[in-house]
Amino acid sequence: MKKKAGSRRTPPPAVPARPGYGIETFLVHGRHHTKKWDYSHHLVPPISSSAAYRLGSAERGAQGFESFAREGLEPSKQHPIYIYDRLDEPVRGMLEESLAEAERGEFCATFATGMAAVSAALGTQLRSGDEVVAHRTLYGCSFSLFRNWYPRLGIKVKFVDLTREGVLKRALGPRTRAVYFESPANPTMELIDIGAVRGACEAHARRGRARPQIVIDNTFATPFCQRPLTLGADVVVHSLTKNLGGFGTDMGGAVVTRQEFATDLLLYRKDFGGVLAPKSAWPIFVYGLPTLPLRMRQQQESARRVADFLERHPRVKTVAYPGLPSFPWYGLARQQMTDYAGNFAPGSMIYFTVRGDANHVLNYAARQGYALTLAVSLGQVRTLIESPTLMTHAALPPEDQGTCGLERDGLRLSLGLESVSDILSDLEKALAHA
Ligand SMILES: *Cc1c(COP(=O)(O)O)cnc(C)c1O
């Protein structure tokens, strides 16, 4: 699948945000006159903090329960009857409207964390006896969910290399309900051709099987750099803790998909309980989304400069960044990763391996670094560096780390908003210690 790019798909019909206005304006203003908005004189929504809501009458209370998550109800056209925070809540509701639009999807449900979103996106699709085909390189906790918990539920997960042509076709079986991957993959930056995955799933369906649902974790790219629903994916998941929140103050997760999955997602969230706290939805809605394009453009520009610098550095063995012409999936990156204006958008994440001791690089960052910080997580205003094998992907046993393409001397870098010359200067000094 490396060479042949999948066909481009027409975006699913999204409710027009505000005809005539661009997405960046939309991310600042949201729906503006949304039915979710309960505060007619506020420019900025208050941080809502109410576990339960006053119900005007017994009938209204009953109607609220009766209409919650009901199929056929279009939430954007209804005044919700707020009852209890775990069901629905205004700030979270507005954030969901904006996120759905940002991903060009029809429906969004937010969750307490990215992992709660991953669990819900798959939990609503899978039953025991089903099978998931997953790319072998995944964020450590997603890998652990598949490896340690799904077998207990009788769900089989087949880990394969989805970057290779023909592999998915052979992996799909009669019980395959979902195909799951990240693109770019955390942390190796491997890309998977979303259109080609869709093509293989449709070919599978033509052989008389159910078409597997394509679930992609779009956290690394963010919707600013890639909108998988327009490329053939069925469900997009996000960790809002990363670039969508953008400031590293709050945790959150989101699932964006078609309206047909809305009822299941809302009922799942109500019963499993992993709702996004309104106090956490608020900064993501008020600070994160409106500044996403601005931050991504700046971080991406820094990432390009840093990737160039690393590629020429004698202490660096390999650099994986989708914006480098040497990147193995560069052609696919140019097709799949574009910003809202159609410009190439290779993102703000880099994976590289060093000659020498990677721990020395990290320890320099930890002790003397200023524009470079040793910490996990990503997508913040600070430039963060970490070791996947020792930290974010430590849940993978060493033999799995090997098959995932993770190396002991590999480092993951998330570009922040510092001046790029300062980032380069700290990196130069850190690499001298490798
Ligand atoms: C961080 C991350 C997650 C998990 O998100 P949390 O908000 O930490 O639960 C999932 N997928 C990817 C790619 C991530 O980077």
Coordinates of C-alpha atoms and ligand atoms in Angstrom, one line a residue:
M1 CA 0.0 0.0 0.0
K2 CA 3.1 2.1 0.1
K3 CA 3.0 3.2 -3.5
K4 CA -0.6 3.0 -4.7
A5 CA -2.6 5.7 -3.2
G6 CA -6.3 5.1 -2.6
S7 CA -9.0 7.1 -4.4
R8 CA -10.1 10.3 -3.0
R9 CA -13.6 10.3 -1.6
T10 CA -16.2 12.9 -1.4
P11 CA -16.6 14.2 2.1
P12 CA -19.6 13.0 4.0
P13 CA -22.4 15.6 4.1
A14 CA -21.6 17.8 7.1
V15 CA -24.1 20.4 8.4
P16 CA -22.7 23.6 7.0
A17 CA -21.2 25.5 9.8
R18 CA -21.9 29.0 8.5
P19 CA -22.1 29.2 4.7
G20 CA -19.6 31.7 3.3
Y21 CA -17.2 31.6 6.3
G22 CA -14.0 29.6 6.5
I23 CA -13.2 26.9 9.1
E24 CA -10.7 29.1 11.0
T25 CA -13.4 31.6 11.7
F26 CA -15.8 28.8 12.6
L27 CA -13.3 27.4 15.2
V28 CA -13.3 30.8 16.9
H29 CA -17.1 31.3 16.9
G30 CA -18.5 27.8 16.8
R31 CA -22.2 27.6 15.9
H32 CA -22.8 31.0 17.5
H33 CA -26.5 30.5 17.7
T34 CA -26.4 27.0 18.8
K35 CA -29.3 25.2 20.5
K36 CA -26.8 24.1 23.0
W37 CA -26.1 27.6 24.1
D38 CA -27.9 28.3 27.4
Y39 CA -26.3 31.7 28.0
S40 CA -27.8 34.3 25.8
H41 CA -25.7 37.3 27.0
H42 CA -22.3 35.6 27.3
L43 CA -19.6 36.1 24.7
V44 CA -17.6 33.3 26.3
P45 CA -19.6 30.4 27.8
P46 CA -19.3 30.1 31.6
I47 CA -17.5 27.1 32.9
S48 CA -20.6 25.1 33.6
S49 CA -20.6 23.2 36.9
S50 CA -23.9 21.5 37.6
A51 CA -24.2 17.8 38.1
A52 CA -28.0 18.0 37.7
Y53 CA -30.4 20.4 36.1
R54 CA -33.7 21.9 37.3
L55 CA -36.6 20.3 35.4
G56 CA -39.6 22.5 34.8
S57 CA -42.2 19.8 35.1
A58 CA -42.6 16.1 35.5
E59 CA -43.5 15.9 31.8
R60 CA -40.3 17.8 30.8
G61 CA -38.2 15.4 32.9
A62 CA -39.8 12.4 31.3
Q63 CA -39.4 13.9 27.9
G64 CA -35.7 14.5 28.5
F65 CA -35.1 10.8 29.4
E66 CA -37.3 9.7 26.5
S67 CA -35.5 11.7 23.9
F68 CA -31.9 11.2 25.1
A69 CA -29.8 9.5 22.4
R70 CA -33.0 8.7 20.5
E71 CA -32.4 7.6 16.9
G72 CA -33.6 10.0 14.3
L73 CA -33.3 13.0 16.5
E74 CA -30.9 15.5 15.1
P75 CA -29.2 17.0 18.1
S76 CA -28.1 20.2 16.3
K77 CA -31.8 20.9 15.6
Q78 CA -33.1 20.3 19.1
H79 CA -33.0 22.3 22.3
P80 CA -31.6 19.6 24.6
I81 CA -33.3 18.9 27.8
Y82 CA -30.4 18.9 30.2
I83 CA -30.9 16.4 33.1
Y84 CA -27.7 15.2 34.4
D85 CA -24.0 15.9 33.5
R86 CA -23.2 12.3 32.5
L87 CA -26.0 12.4 29.8
D88 CA -25.5 15.9 28.2
E89 CA -24.1 19.2 29.2
P90 CA -23.9 22.6 27.3
V91 CA -20.2 23.4 27.1
R92 CA -19.3 19.8 26.1
G93 CA -22.2 19.9 23.6
M94 CA -20.8 23.1 21.9
L95 CA -17.3 21.6 21.9
E96 CA -18.7 18.5 20.2
E97 CA -20.4 20.6 17.5
S98 CA -17.2 22.3 16.7
L99 CA -15.1 19.1 16.7
A100 CA -17.5 17.4 14.3
E101 CA -17.2 20.3 11.9
A102 CA -13.4 20.4 12.3
E103 CA -13.2 16.7 11.2
R104 CA -15.9 17.2 8.6
G105 CA -18.0 14.6 10.4
E106 CA -21.7 14.5 11.3
F107 CA -21.5 13.6 15.0
C108 CA -19.0 13.9 17.8
A109 CA -19.0 12.5 21.4
T110 CA -16.3 13.6 23.8
F111 CA -14.8 11.5 26.6
A112 CA -12.8 11.9 29.7
T113 CA -9.5 10.9 28.0
G114 CA -8.2 9.8 24.6
M115 CA -8.2 6.2 25.9
A116 CA -11.9 6.4 26.9
A117 CA -12.6 7.6 23.3
V118 CA -10.6 4.7 21.8
S119 CA -12.5 2.2 24.1
A120 CA -15.8 3.7 23.2
A121 CA -15.1 3.9 19.4
L122 CA -14.3 0.1 19.4
G123 CA -16.6 -0.9 22.3
T124 CA -19.7 0.2 20.4
Q125 CA -18.6 -1.8 17.3
L126 CA -17.4 -5.1 18.9
R127 CA -19.0 -8.1 20.4
S128 CA -17.3 -11.2 21.8
G129 CA -16.3 -13.5 19.0
D130 CA -15.4 -10.5 16.7
E131 CA -12.0 -9.8 15.4
V132 CA -10.1 -6.5 15.0
V133 CA -7.2 -6.1 12.5
A134 CA -4.8 -3.5 13.9
H135 CA -1.6 -2.0 12.7
R136 CA 1.3 -3.3 14.8
T137 CA 2.6 0.1 15.8
L138 CA 0.2 1.9 18.2
Y139 CA 0.3 4.2 21.2
G140 CA 1.3 2.0 24.2
C141 CA -2.0 2.1 26.0
S142 CA -4.1 1.3 22.8
F143 CA -1.7 -1.7 22.3
S144 CA -2.2 -2.7 25.9
L145 CA -6.0 -2.5 25.6
F146 CA -5.9 -4.9 22.7
R147 CA -3.2 -7.2 24.1
N148 CA -4.3 -7.3 27.8
W149 CA -8.0 -6.7 27.9
Y150 CA -9.7 -7.7 24.6
P151 CA -8.7 -11.4 24.9
R152 CA -10.7 -11.5 28.3
L153 CA -13.8 -10.3 26.4
G154 CA -13.3 -12.9 23.7
I155 CA -12.3 -10.3 21.1
K156 CA -9.4 -11.3 18.9
V157 CA -6.9 -8.7 17.7
K158 CA -4.7 -9.5 14.7
F159 CA -1.6 -7.2 14.6
V160 CA -0.3 -6.7 11.1
D161 CA 1.8 -4.3 9.1
L162 CA -0.8 -2.2 7.3
T163 CA 1.9 -0.2 5.5
R164 CA 2.5 -3.2 3.2
E165 CA 0.4 -3.7 0.2
G166 CA -1.8 -6.8 0.2
V167 CA -1.4 -7.5 4.0
L168 CA -4.8 -6.2 4.9
K169 CA -6.6 -8.3 2.3
R170 CA -5.1 -11.4 3.7
A171 CA -5.8 -10.4 7.3
L172 CA -9.5 -9.8 6.9
G173 CA -11.6 -12.7 7.9
P174 CA -15.3 -13.6 8.3
R175 CA -15.3 -12.2 11.9
T176 CA -13.4 -9.0 11.2
R177 CA -15.6 -6.1 12.4
A178 CA -13.0 -3.3 12.6
V179 CA -9.7 -2.2 11.2
Y180 CA -7.8 0.0 13.6
F181 CA -4.7 2.2 13.1
E182 CA -2.9 5.5 13.6
S183 CA -1.6 7.5 10.7
P184 CA 1.0 8.9 11.4
A185 CA 1.6 6.1 13.9
N186 CA 2.8 6.9 17.4
P187 CA 5.8 7.1 17.6
T188 CA 7.4 5.8 14.3
M189 CA 5.4 8.2 12.0
E190 CA 4.6 5.3 9.6
L191 CA 1.7 6.3 7.3
I192 CA -1.2 4.1 6.3
D193 CA -3.1 4.8 3.1
I194 CA -6.6 5.4 4.3
G195 CA -8.2 5.2 0.8
A196 CA -6.4 1.9 0.2
V197 CA -7.7 0.5 3.5
R198 CA -11.2 1.5 2.5
G199 CA -10.7 -0.2 -0.9
A200 CA -9.6 -3.5 0.7
C201 CA -12.6 -3.4 3.2
E202 CA -15.0 -2.8 0.3
A203 CA -13.5 -5.6 -1.7
H204 CA -13.9 -7.8 1.3
A205 CA -17.6 -6.9 1.5
R206 CA -18.0 -7.7 -2.2
R207 CA -17.0 -11.3 -1.3
G208 CA -20.2 -11.5 0.8
R209 CA -18.8 -10.4 4.2
A210 CA -19.8 -7.5 6.4
R211 CA -17.7 -4.5 5.6
P212 CA -15.3 -3.8 8.5
Q213 CA -15.5 -0.4 10.1
I214 CA -12.4 1.7 9.7
V215 CA -11.4 3.4 12.9
I216 CA -8.4 5.7 12.9
D217 CA -6.7 7.6 15.7
N218 CA -6.0 11.0 14.2
T219 CA -4.2 12.5 17.3
F220 CA -0.8 13.0 15.6
A221 CA -2.1 14.8 12.6
T222 CA -5.0 16.7 14.2
P223 CA -7.9 17.7 11.8
F224 CA -5.9 20.7 10.8
C225 CA -3.4 18.4 8.9
Q226 CA -5.7 15.5 7.9
R227 CA -9.5 14.7 7.8
P228 CA -9.7 10.9 7.6
L229 CA -13.5 10.8 7.2
T230 CA -13.1 12.5 3.8
L231 CA -10.5 9.8 2.8
G232 CA -12.6 6.8 3.6
A233 CA -12.5 6.2 7.3
D234 CA -15.7 5.6 9.3
V235 CA -14.7 6.7 12.7
V236 CA -12.0 9.1 13.9
V237 CA -10.7 9.2 17.5
H238 CA -8.7 11.8 19.2
S239 CA -6.8 12.5 22.4
L240 CA -7.9 16.0 23.2
T241 CA -5.1 16.1 25.7
K242 CA -2.7 16.7 22.8
N243 CA -2.9 19.4 20.1
L244 CA -6.6 19.9 20.1
G245 CA -6.4 21.0 23.7
G246 CA -3.1 22.5 22.9
F247 CA -1.9 23.8 26.2
G248 CA -1.5 20.6 28.2
T249 CA -3.9 21.7 30.9
D250 CA -6.7 19.1 30.6
M251 CA -7.3 15.6 29.5
G252 CA -10.0 14.6 27.0
G253 CA -10.9 12.4 24.1
A254 CA -13.3 12.5 21.1
V255 CA -15.0 10.2 18.6
V256 CA -16.2 11.8 15.4
T257 CA -18.3 9.8 13.0
R258 CA -21.6 9.5 11.1
Q259 CA -24.9 10.2 12.7
E260 CA -25.8 6.5 12.5
F261 CA -23.4 5.7 15.4
A262 CA -24.6 8.5 17.6
T263 CA -27.1 6.6 19.7
D264 CA -24.7 3.8 20.5
L265 CA -21.9 6.2 21.4
L266 CA -24.2 8.3 23.7
L267 CA -25.6 5.2 25.4
Y268 CA -22.2 3.7 25.8
R269 CA -20.8 6.9 27.3
K270 CA -23.8 7.1 29.7
D271 CA -23.4 3.5 30.9
F272 CA -19.6 3.2 31.0
G273 CA -19.4 6.7 32.4
G274 CA -16.3 8.1 30.8
V275 CA -17.7 11.6 30.1
L276 CA -15.6 14.7 29.6
A277 CA -15.9 17.0 32.6
P278 CA -17.3 20.4 31.6
K279 CA -14.4 22.1 33.4
S280 CA -12.1 20.3 31.0
A281 CA -14.3 20.8 27.9
W282 CA -14.2 24.6 28.5
P283 CA -10.5 25.3 27.9
I284 CA -10.5 23.0 24.9
F285 CA -13.5 24.9 23.4
V286 CA -12.4 28.4 24.5
Y287 CA -8.6 28.3 24.0
G288 CA -7.7 25.1 22.2
L289 CA -9.9 25.0 19.1
P290 CA -9.8 28.7 18.2
T291 CA -6.0 28.6 18.2
L292 CA -5.5 25.2 16.6
P293 CA -4.7 26.5 13.0
L294 CA -2.3 29.2 14.3
R295 CA -0.5 26.8 16.6
M296 CA -0.3 24.0 14.0
R297 CA 1.1 26.3 11.3
Q298 CA 3.8 27.5 13.6
Q299 CA 4.7 24.1 15.1
Q300 CA 4.7 22.6 11.7
E301 CA 7.1 25.2 10.4
S302 CA 9.4 24.5 13.3
A303 CA 9.1 20.8 12.7
R304 CA 10.2 21.2 9.1
R305 CA 13.3 23.2 10.2
V306 CA 14.2 20.8 12.9
A307 CA 13.7 17.7 10.7
D308 CA 16.1 19.3 8.1
F309 CA 18.6 20.0 10.9
L310 CA 18.4 16.5 12.3
E311 CA 18.8 14.9 8.9
R312 CA 22.1 16.6 8.4
H313 CA 23.4 16.1 11.9
P314 CA 26.2 13.5 12.3
R315 CA 24.9 12.2 15.6
V316 CA 21.5 11.4 14.1
K317 CA 21.0 8.0 12.3
T318 CA 17.5 8.3 11.0
V319 CA 14.7 10.9 10.9
A320 CA 11.1 10.2 10.2
Y321 CA 9.0 13.3 9.4
P322 CA 6.3 13.3 6.7
G323 CA 7.6 16.6 5.3
L324 CA 11.0 15.3 4.4
P325 CA 11.4 14.1 0.8
S326 CA 13.5 11.2 2.2
F327 CA 10.4 10.0 4.2
P328 CA 9.4 6.6 2.9
W329 CA 5.7 7.6 2.6
Y330 CA 6.4 11.1 1.3
G331 CA 4.1 10.8 -1.7
L332 CA 1.3 9.5 0.4
A333 CA 1.9 12.2 2.9
R334 CA 1.5 14.9 0.3
Q335 CA -1.9 13.4 -0.7
Q336 CA -3.3 12.5 2.6
M337 CA -2.0 15.3 4.9
T338 CA -3.3 18.7 3.8
D339 CA -4.6 21.6 5.8
Y340 CA -8.1 23.2 5.2
A341 CA -6.8 25.3 2.3
G342 CA -5.3 22.2 0.6
N343 CA -1.6 22.9 1.5
F344 CA 0.7 20.1 2.4
A345 CA 0.5 19.7 6.2
P346 CA 3.1 17.2 7.5
G347 CA 2.4 18.1 11.2
S348 CA 4.5 18.8 14.2
M349 CA 5.8 15.4 15.3
I350 CA 9.2 13.9 14.6
Y351 CA 10.8 10.5 15.4
F352 CA 14.5 10.1 15.1
T353 CA 17.3 7.7 16.2
V354 CA 20.7 8.8 17.4
R355 CA 24.2 7.4 17.3
G356 CA 25.3 7.0 20.8
D357 CA 23.3 7.1 24.0
A358 CA 19.8 8.5 23.6
N359 CA 19.5 8.8 27.4
H360 CA 22.3 11.3 27.5
V361 CA 20.2 13.5 25.1
L362 CA 17.2 13.2 27.3
N363 CA 19.2 13.9 30.4
Y364 CA 20.7 17.0 28.9
A365 CA 17.1 18.2 28.1
A366 CA 16.0 17.4 31.6
R367 CA 18.9 19.1 33.4
Q368 CA 20.1 21.9 31.1
G369 CA 17.4 22.3 28.5
Y370 CA 15.2 25.3 28.4
A371 CA 13.5 25.3 25.0
L372 CA 13.5 21.5 25.2
T373 CA 11.7 19.6 28.0
L374 CA 11.9 15.9 28.9
A375 CA 8.3 14.9 29.2
V376 CA 5.7 12.5 27.7
S377 CA 2.5 13.8 26.0
L378 CA 2.7 16.0 22.9
G379 CA 1.0 18.8 21.2
Q380 CA 1.6 21.5 23.7
V381 CA 3.2 25.0 23.6
R382 CA 6.4 23.5 25.0
T383 CA 8.7 21.3 22.8
L384 CA 8.7 17.9 24.4
I385 CA 11.1 15.0 23.9
E386 CA 10.9 11.5 25.3
S387 CA 12.0 7.9 24.7
P388 CA 9.1 5.7 23.5
T389 CA 10.8 2.4 24.5
L390 CA 11.4 3.6 28.1
M391 CA 8.2 5.7 28.5
T392 CA 5.1 6.0 26.3
H393 CA 5.5 2.5 24.7
A394 CA 6.9 0.8 27.8
A395 CA 3.7 -1.4 27.9
L396 CA 5.0 -3.2 24.8
P397 CA 7.2 -6.2 25.7
P398 CA 10.7 -5.8 24.2
E399 CA 10.0 -8.4 21.4
D400 CA 6.9 -6.4 20.4
Q401 CA 8.8 -3.1 20.5
G402 CA 11.1 -4.7 17.9
T403 CA 8.4 -5.8 15.5
C404 CA 6.8 -2.3 15.9
G405 CA 10.0 -0.7 14.6
L406 CA 10.8 0.9 17.9
E407 CA 14.5 1.3 18.7
R408 CA 16.2 1.9 22.0
D409 CA 18.0 4.9 20.6
G410 CA 14.8 6.3 19.2
L411 CA 13.4 9.7 20.4
R412 CA 10.0 11.3 19.9
L413 CA 9.9 15.1 19.5
S414 CA 6.8 17.2 19.7
L415 CA 7.4 20.8 18.5
G416 CA 6.0 23.6 20.6
L417 CA 5.9 27.4 20.1
E418 CA 9.4 28.4 21.3
S419 CA 11.5 30.3 18.8
V420 CA 12.9 27.7 16.4
S421 CA 16.5 29.0 16.8
D422 CA 16.3 28.3 20.5
I423 CA 14.9 24.8 19.9
L424 CA 17.7 24.1 17.4
S425 CA 20.4 25.4 19.8
D426 CA 19.1 23.2 22.7
L427 CA 19.0 20.2 20.4
E428 CA 22.5 20.8 19.1
K429 CA 23.8 20.9 22.7
A430 CA 21.8 17.8 23.7
L431 CA 23.1 15.9 20.7
A432 CA 26.6 16.7 21.6
H433 CA 26.1 14.7 24.7
A434 CA 24.8 11.6 22.9
Ligands
LIG1 C1 -2.0 10.3 24.0 C2 -2.6 9.4 23.0 C3 -3.7 8.6 23.2 C4 -4.4 8.6 24.6 O1 -4.9 9.8 25.0 P1 -5.1 10.2 26.5 O2 -5.8 11.5 26.5 O3 -3.8 10.2 27.2 O4 -5.9 9.1 27.1 C5 -4.2 7.8 22.2 N1 -3.6 7.8 21.0 C6 -2.5 8.6 20.7 C7 -2.0 8.5 19.3 C8 -2.0 9.4 21.7 O5 -0.9 10.1 21.4

